[in-house]
Amino acid sequence: MYIYRNIFMKAGIVGLPNVGKSTLFNCLSNAKAQSANFPFCTIEPNIGVVNVPDPRLERLESLVNPERVMPATVEIVDIAGLVRGASKGEGLGNQFLSNIRETDAILHVLRCFDNDNIVHVDGSVDPIRDKETIDLELQLKDLETVEKRLEKVSRAARTGNKEAIKEQEVLDQVQKGLATATSVRALAIAEDDRQAYVVSLQLLTDKPVLYVCNVDESSAVKGNAYVDEVRKTVAPEGAEVLVLAVSTEADINELETYEERQLFLDDLGLTEPGAAKLIRSAYAILDLHTYFTAGEKEVRAWTMSQGFTAPQAAGVIHTDFEKGFIRAEVISYNDYDQLETEAKVKEAGKMRVEGKDYVVQDGDVMHFRFNV
């Protein structure tokens, strides 16, 4: 029996109430999540599946002319707005934090525009304060999780268990960081230790984050003073900051034709919708790569983790492909793009036969040979 095992990413849109989360969700997914000018408009999380924009897939489609095209996808979750005290259950805190825990990455929306007609839950616009509010609630919840784990580990460590002693050392470091308002992703923990003792806890502040600065239309290209402050504040985290005029993106999304949307973008000085940049950035922060399969029936983009070997990449399609892997026939995207047909690629000696140790590269076009 073949088991479909395509990897996909689940990203959660988070932020204080009324910062533009649901409007952004609508832009990304073309769904119509409720969007209104009052706190807790979103209660149950809205979920949408979004295609990952990839010009390479479009190029392969034009070359192969398949019956269908299947892009890589990202699952986007619009999560209820958070307020102070969420870690203790205030507002919709418990539900909010539970929803975040189920995601792979966080899209943290910060309000970076002035508009007296849109209520701010704290009465004034201050994206740094807003960021710190959410960070603190996530850190407090993580601290609770770590302390519970430490109680168990400490008992085992007192018996002389070496593994427990090591885990206790690592978790002590995590606890101290959280207690001083440092998110886990920013702590200098050895990667082996992180994998062994931290990842399994699914800590909220260990998830990769992309900060989305929601600006007005005039700031869509260069940002503004609010954005400058955000960039300065998050620099120590090494996190990416994306500037997006969410309301303007929503207007662009309502236009019926590609030509109309492109004219709107040209007027703003933008080369593409910000939503497309956001999806690619969200895809990248988890070190996800794409390989392709291309044939008359289907051209398809497959998602894999960076560093996957050929059998692991084959297993993304079917578990049996990985178990019975024999070899992979590989064409680099650039060669396919330049030579335009698989036959010409073969004639030029550019198709490679790779074995089990081959590390698949982003953009490889693959044919797998396997034995079930």
Short mmCIF file of C-alpha atoms in Angstrom, two decimals:
data_model
loop_
_atom_site.label_atom_id
_atom_site.label_comp_id
_atom_site.label_asym_id
_atom_site.label_seq_id
_atom_site.Cartn_x
_atom_site.Cartn_y
_atom_site.Cartn_z
CA MET A 1 0.00 0.00 0.00
CA TYR A 2 1.35 3.43 -0.94
CA ILE A 3 1.24 6.04 1.81
CA TYR A 4 1.20 9.67 0.75
CA ARG A 5 3.71 11.57 2.89
CA ASN A 6 4.16 15.02 1.40
CA ILE A 7 5.64 17.47 3.90
CA PHE A 8 3.83 20.73 4.39
CA MET A 9 4.30 23.68 6.67
CA LYS A 10 1.75 25.08 9.07
CA ALA A 11 2.28 28.75 9.90
CA GLY A 12 0.24 30.63 12.51
CA ILE A 13 -0.62 34.31 12.15
CA VAL A 14 -0.42 35.87 15.62
CA GLY A 15 -0.63 39.33 17.13
CA LEU A 16 -2.68 41.49 19.43
CA PRO A 17 -6.36 41.96 18.57
CA ASN A 18 -7.06 44.40 15.72
CA VAL A 19 -3.63 44.50 14.08
CA GLY A 20 -4.75 43.08 10.72
CA LYS A 21 -4.32 39.32 11.16
CA SER A 22 -7.59 38.27 9.57
CA THR A 23 -7.21 40.74 6.70
CA LEU A 24 -3.76 39.30 6.04
CA PHE A 25 -5.16 35.78 6.20
CA ASN A 26 -7.76 36.71 3.58
CA CYS A 27 -5.04 38.12 1.33
CA LEU A 28 -2.98 34.96 1.61
CA SER A 29 -5.65 32.35 1.27
CA ASN A 30 -8.42 34.07 -0.69
CA ALA A 31 -10.67 32.80 2.10
CA LYS A 32 -12.96 35.25 3.79
CA ALA A 33 -12.20 35.15 7.48
CA GLN A 34 -14.29 37.62 9.46
CA SER A 35 -12.48 40.94 9.81
CA ALA A 36 -13.90 43.70 12.00
CA ASN A 37 -12.93 46.58 14.25
CA PHE A 38 -13.25 44.96 17.67
CA PRO A 39 -11.14 42.62 19.83
CA PHE A 40 -11.56 38.84 19.61
CA CYS A 41 -13.23 39.03 16.21
CA THR A 42 -11.46 35.72 15.48
CA ILE A 43 -12.26 33.03 18.04
CA GLU A 44 -11.94 29.71 16.27
CA PRO A 45 -8.80 29.68 14.09
CA ASN A 46 -9.39 30.08 10.37
CA ILE A 47 -7.32 27.72 8.22
CA GLY A 48 -6.33 28.14 4.59
CA VAL A 49 -4.00 26.24 2.26
CA VAL A 50 -1.82 28.58 0.20
CA ASN A 51 0.29 27.76 -2.86
CA VAL A 52 3.99 28.59 -2.61
CA PRO A 53 4.80 30.99 -5.49
CA ASP A 54 7.59 29.47 -7.60
CA PRO A 55 8.51 30.74 -11.09
CA ARG A 56 10.43 27.50 -11.68
CA LEU A 57 7.20 25.52 -11.56
CA GLU A 58 5.62 27.86 -14.10
CA ARG A 59 8.65 27.44 -16.38
CA LEU A 60 8.52 23.64 -16.13
CA GLU A 61 4.80 23.76 -16.93
CA SER A 62 5.51 25.77 -20.10
CA LEU A 63 8.21 23.29 -21.17
CA VAL A 64 6.43 20.02 -20.38
CA ASN A 65 2.79 21.04 -21.00
CA PRO A 66 1.42 18.50 -18.47
CA GLU A 67 -2.19 17.59 -17.81
CA ARG A 68 -2.02 19.17 -14.37
CA VAL A 69 0.32 21.20 -12.15
CA MET A 70 0.62 20.77 -8.39
CA PRO A 71 2.48 23.48 -6.44
CA ALA A 72 3.94 23.15 -2.96
CA THR A 73 1.61 24.46 -0.26
CA VAL A 74 1.65 26.12 3.14
CA GLU A 75 -1.17 25.84 5.66
CA ILE A 76 -1.95 29.24 7.19
CA VAL A 77 -3.81 29.52 10.50
CA ASP A 78 -5.38 32.80 11.64
CA ILE A 79 -5.25 32.55 15.43
CA ALA A 80 -7.36 34.50 17.92
CA GLY A 81 -5.83 37.75 19.21
CA LEU A 82 -3.89 37.62 22.47
CA VAL A 83 -3.98 39.97 25.47
CA ARG A 84 -1.98 40.35 28.66
CA GLY A 85 -2.56 37.44 31.01
CA ALA A 86 -3.09 34.91 28.19
CA SER A 87 -0.54 32.58 29.80
CA LYS A 88 -2.89 32.45 32.81
CA GLY A 89 -5.99 31.98 30.67
CA GLU A 90 -7.07 35.61 30.29
CA GLY A 91 -9.12 36.48 27.20
CA LEU A 92 -8.84 33.49 24.89
CA GLY A 93 -5.38 32.71 26.22
CA ASN A 94 -5.48 28.95 26.67
CA GLN A 95 -7.06 28.42 23.26
CA PHE A 96 -4.67 30.89 21.60
CA LEU A 97 -1.57 29.24 23.05
CA SER A 98 -2.80 25.77 22.19
CA ASN A 99 -3.32 26.83 18.57
CA ILE A 100 0.20 28.28 18.36
CA ARG A 101 1.71 25.06 19.73
CA GLU A 102 0.31 23.16 16.74
CA THR A 103 2.11 25.37 14.19
CA ASP A 104 5.63 25.03 12.76
CA ALA A 105 6.35 28.75 12.39
CA ILE A 106 4.93 32.05 13.59
CA LEU A 107 3.94 35.03 11.45
CA HIS A 108 3.87 37.81 14.05
CA VAL A 109 1.83 40.78 12.79
CA LEU A 110 2.72 44.17 14.29
CA ARG A 111 0.65 47.30 13.75
CA CYS A 112 2.95 49.95 12.26
CA PHE A 113 0.42 52.52 11.06
CA ASP A 114 -1.65 55.34 12.59
CA ASN A 115 -5.41 55.42 12.09
CA ASP A 116 -7.75 56.92 14.67
CA ASN A 117 -10.68 55.00 13.21
CA ILE A 118 -9.14 51.60 14.06
CA VAL A 119 -9.18 50.83 17.77
CA HIS A 120 -5.95 49.61 19.39
CA VAL A 121 -6.50 47.33 22.36
CA ASP A 122 -3.94 49.34 24.42
CA GLY A 123 -5.12 52.75 23.24
CA SER A 124 -2.04 53.76 21.23
CA VAL A 125 0.24 52.48 18.44
CA ASP A 126 3.50 51.01 19.72
CA PRO A 127 4.70 47.89 17.86
CA ILE A 128 7.60 47.28 20.27
CA ARG A 129 5.25 47.24 23.26
CA ASP A 130 2.90 44.96 21.31
CA LYS A 131 5.75 42.58 20.47
CA GLU A 132 6.88 42.48 24.10
CA THR A 133 3.32 41.76 25.25
CA ILE A 134 3.06 38.66 23.09
CA ASP A 135 6.65 37.59 23.74
CA LEU A 136 6.09 37.77 27.48
CA GLU A 137 2.95 35.66 27.39
CA LEU A 138 4.63 33.00 25.26
CA GLN A 139 7.73 33.06 27.50
CA LEU A 140 5.62 32.65 30.64
CA LYS A 141 3.82 29.67 29.13
CA ASP A 142 7.15 28.13 28.08
CA LEU A 143 8.55 28.73 31.56
CA GLU A 144 5.63 26.79 33.00
CA THR A 145 6.30 23.91 30.59
CA VAL A 146 10.04 23.83 31.33
CA GLU A 147 9.57 23.96 35.09
CA LYS A 148 7.18 21.01 34.99
CA ARG A 149 9.71 19.01 33.01
CA LEU A 150 12.52 20.03 35.35
CA GLU A 151 10.62 18.67 38.35
CA LYS A 152 10.68 15.19 36.80
CA VAL A 153 14.23 15.42 35.46
CA SER A 154 15.64 16.69 38.77
CA ARG A 155 14.38 13.61 40.62
CA ALA A 156 16.14 11.34 38.13
CA ALA A 157 19.30 13.48 38.24
CA ARG A 158 19.53 13.09 42.02
CA THR A 159 19.88 9.34 41.54
CA GLY A 160 23.01 9.92 39.43
CA ASN A 161 21.40 9.26 36.05
CA LYS A 162 23.89 10.84 33.59
CA GLU A 163 21.32 11.47 30.89
CA ALA A 164 19.02 13.20 33.38
CA ILE A 165 21.92 15.30 34.70
CA LYS A 166 22.70 16.48 31.17
CA GLU A 167 19.05 17.27 30.45
CA GLN A 168 18.80 19.18 33.71
CA GLU A 169 21.81 21.31 32.73
CA VAL A 170 20.25 22.21 29.38
CA LEU A 171 16.81 22.93 30.83
CA ASP A 172 18.35 25.05 33.59
CA GLN A 173 19.82 27.21 30.83
CA VAL A 174 16.42 27.44 29.13
CA GLN A 175 14.70 28.29 32.40
CA LYS A 176 17.15 31.09 33.18
CA GLY A 177 16.74 32.53 29.70
CA LEU A 178 12.95 32.54 29.89
CA ALA A 179 13.04 34.03 33.38
CA THR A 180 14.97 36.99 31.96
CA ALA A 181 12.51 37.45 29.06
CA THR A 182 14.70 35.76 26.44
CA SER A 183 12.91 33.59 23.90
CA VAL A 184 14.25 30.05 23.50
CA ARG A 185 15.09 30.57 19.81
CA ALA A 186 17.58 33.27 20.89
CA LEU A 187 19.44 31.09 23.42
CA ALA A 188 22.91 29.79 22.55
CA ILE A 189 22.19 26.08 22.99
CA ALA A 190 24.29 23.46 21.20
CA GLU A 191 22.27 21.97 18.34
CA ASP A 192 22.68 18.40 19.62
CA ASP A 193 21.39 19.45 23.03
CA ARG A 194 18.52 21.37 21.49
CA GLN A 195 17.47 18.33 19.48
CA ALA A 196 17.84 15.97 22.43
CA TYR A 197 16.19 17.95 25.20
CA VAL A 198 14.35 21.02 23.89
CA VAL A 199 12.58 20.20 20.61
CA SER A 200 10.29 17.57 22.16
CA LEU A 201 8.85 20.19 24.54
CA GLN A 202 7.36 22.11 21.56
CA LEU A 203 8.14 25.41 23.24
CA LEU A 204 6.29 28.38 21.78
CA THR A 205 9.29 30.71 21.74
CA ASP A 206 11.48 28.08 20.08
CA LYS A 207 9.46 28.29 16.87
CA PRO A 208 10.97 30.34 14.03
CA VAL A 209 9.28 33.72 13.62
CA LEU A 210 8.74 36.16 10.77
CA TYR A 211 7.75 39.68 11.83
CA VAL A 212 5.17 41.27 9.53
CA CYS A 213 5.00 45.06 9.88
CA ASN A 214 1.51 46.13 8.80
CA VAL A 215 1.92 49.64 7.37
CA ASP A 216 -0.19 52.18 5.48
CA GLU A 217 -0.07 52.41 1.70
CA SER A 218 2.48 55.26 1.63
CA SER A 219 4.94 53.13 3.63
CA ALA A 220 4.56 49.94 1.57
CA VAL A 221 7.92 50.26 -0.19
CA LYS A 222 10.30 51.92 2.28
CA GLY A 223 8.58 51.37 5.61
CA ASN A 224 8.44 54.05 8.30
CA ALA A 225 9.76 54.96 11.76
CA TYR A 226 7.74 52.17 13.39
CA VAL A 227 9.34 49.63 11.05
CA ASP A 228 12.80 51.01 11.79
CA GLU A 229 12.23 50.43 15.49
CA VAL A 230 11.04 46.88 14.90
CA ARG A 231 14.11 46.06 12.80
CA LYS A 232 16.38 47.45 15.49
CA THR A 233 14.60 45.53 18.26
CA VAL A 234 14.52 42.12 16.57
CA ALA A 235 18.06 42.27 15.15
CA PRO A 236 19.52 40.17 18.03
CA GLU A 237 17.04 37.38 17.18
CA GLY A 238 18.27 37.17 13.58
CA ALA A 239 14.61 37.18 12.52
CA GLU A 240 13.37 38.49 9.18
CA VAL A 241 11.16 41.58 9.05
CA LEU A 242 8.69 41.94 6.18
CA VAL A 243 6.89 45.22 5.41
CA LEU A 244 3.34 44.76 4.14
CA ALA A 245 0.48 47.21 3.59
CA VAL A 246 -2.16 44.64 4.46
CA SER A 247 -5.20 46.81 3.67
CA THR A 248 -3.68 47.71 0.28
CA GLU A 249 -2.92 44.04 -0.39
CA ALA A 250 -6.58 43.32 0.28
CA ASP A 251 -7.59 45.95 -2.29
CA ILE A 252 -5.21 44.43 -4.86
CA ASN A 253 -6.64 41.01 -4.13
CA GLU A 254 -10.14 42.23 -5.02
CA LEU A 255 -9.12 43.22 -8.57
CA GLU A 256 -10.37 40.77 -11.15
CA THR A 257 -7.54 40.59 -13.68
CA TYR A 258 -3.79 40.11 -13.52
CA GLU A 259 -3.31 43.28 -15.58
CA GLU A 260 -5.30 45.39 -13.10
CA ARG A 261 -3.35 43.98 -10.16
CA GLN A 262 -0.04 44.62 -11.94
CA LEU A 263 -0.96 48.24 -12.69
CA PHE A 264 -1.82 48.77 -9.01
CA LEU A 265 1.53 47.28 -7.97
CA ASP A 266 3.39 49.42 -10.52
CA ASP A 267 1.74 52.56 -9.15
CA LEU A 268 2.95 51.63 -5.67
CA GLY A 269 6.46 50.82 -6.87
CA LEU A 270 6.14 47.12 -6.00
CA THR A 271 7.31 44.27 -8.24
CA GLU A 272 4.93 41.64 -6.83
CA PRO A 273 2.26 41.27 -4.15
CA GLY A 274 3.72 41.32 -0.65
CA ALA A 275 1.70 38.22 0.13
CA ALA A 276 3.85 36.23 -2.32
CA LYS A 277 7.02 37.41 -0.58
CA LEU A 278 5.55 36.47 2.78
CA ILE A 279 4.71 32.92 1.71
CA ARG A 280 8.20 32.35 0.32
CA SER A 281 9.75 33.79 3.48
CA ALA A 282 7.57 31.59 5.67
CA TYR A 283 8.63 28.57 3.60
CA ALA A 284 12.30 29.52 3.94
CA ILE A 285 12.46 30.08 7.70
CA LEU A 286 11.93 26.36 8.28
CA ASP A 287 14.77 25.46 5.87
CA LEU A 288 12.33 23.83 3.49
CA HIS A 289 13.39 23.17 -0.09
CA THR A 290 11.58 22.12 -3.24
CA TYR A 291 12.28 19.42 -5.77
CA PHE A 292 10.19 18.67 -8.84
CA THR A 293 8.81 15.73 -10.73
CA ALA A 294 7.96 16.47 -14.36
CA GLY A 295 6.06 14.35 -16.86
CA GLU A 296 3.15 14.52 -19.30
CA LYS A 297 0.64 13.61 -16.60
CA GLU A 298 1.87 16.03 -13.97
CA VAL A 299 4.45 18.62 -13.06
CA ARG A 300 4.66 18.82 -9.28
CA ALA A 301 6.61 20.65 -6.60
CA TRP A 302 7.47 18.55 -3.55
CA THR A 303 8.47 19.96 -0.18
CA MET A 304 11.44 18.51 1.67
CA SER A 305 13.69 19.52 4.53
CA GLN A 306 17.10 20.89 3.61
CA GLY A 307 19.67 18.08 3.64
CA PHE A 308 17.32 15.26 2.61
CA THR A 309 19.00 12.37 0.82
CA ALA A 310 17.51 10.93 -2.36
CA PRO A 311 15.68 8.08 -0.53
CA GLN A 312 14.24 10.55 1.99
CA ALA A 313 13.06 12.80 -0.83
CA ALA A 314 11.49 9.78 -2.53
CA GLY A 315 9.72 8.97 0.73
CA VAL A 316 7.97 12.34 0.58
CA ILE A 317 5.95 10.90 -2.31
CA HIS A 318 5.41 7.34 -0.96
CA THR A 319 6.95 5.52 1.97
CA ASP A 320 7.46 2.56 -0.40
CA PHE A 321 9.62 4.75 -2.65
CA GLU A 322 12.02 5.23 0.24
CA LYS A 323 11.99 1.61 1.36
CA GLY A 324 12.58 0.22 -2.13
CA PHE A 325 14.84 3.02 -3.41
CA ILE A 326 17.32 1.90 -6.11
CA ARG A 327 18.53 5.13 -7.68
CA ALA A 328 17.45 8.60 -8.75
CA GLU A 329 17.79 10.22 -12.16
CA VAL A 330 18.49 13.90 -11.52
CA ILE A 331 18.42 17.02 -13.67
CA SER A 332 19.27 20.40 -12.18
CA TYR A 333 16.58 23.00 -12.80
CA ASN A 334 19.04 25.33 -14.54
CA ASP A 335 19.97 22.61 -17.06
CA TYR A 336 16.30 21.86 -17.74
CA ASP A 337 15.59 25.58 -18.13
CA GLN A 338 18.44 26.07 -20.61
CA LEU A 339 18.06 22.89 -22.69
CA GLU A 340 14.24 22.86 -22.50
CA THR A 341 13.55 19.13 -22.96
CA GLU A 342 14.53 16.00 -21.09
CA ALA A 343 15.78 14.48 -24.35
CA LYS A 344 18.18 17.36 -24.94
CA VAL A 345 19.34 17.17 -21.33
CA LYS A 346 20.21 13.50 -21.85
CA GLU A 347 21.97 14.23 -25.14
CA ALA A 348 24.10 16.86 -23.39
CA GLY A 349 25.03 14.37 -20.67
CA LYS A 350 23.41 16.54 -18.01
CA MET A 351 21.16 13.86 -16.48
CA ARG A 352 22.89 12.29 -13.48
CA VAL A 353 22.28 8.94 -11.83
CA GLU A 354 22.53 9.31 -8.05
CA GLY A 355 22.46 6.75 -5.24
CA LYS A 356 21.35 6.60 -1.64
CA ASP A 357 23.89 9.11 -0.33
CA TYR A 358 22.99 11.91 -2.72
CA VAL A 359 21.78 15.07 -0.96
CA VAL A 360 18.95 16.51 -3.02
CA GLN A 361 19.41 20.15 -4.03
CA ASP A 362 16.72 22.80 -4.15
CA GLY A 363 15.27 22.79 -7.67
CA ASP A 364 16.34 19.28 -8.69
CA VAL A 365 14.04 17.56 -11.18
CA MET A 366 13.86 13.91 -10.10
CA HIS A 367 12.87 10.49 -11.43
CA PHE A 368 13.00 7.72 -8.82
CA ARG A 369 13.66 4.05 -9.54
CA PHE A 370 12.50 1.73 -6.82
CA ASN A 371 11.55 -1.86 -6.14
CA VAL A 372 8.54 -2.67 -3.96
#
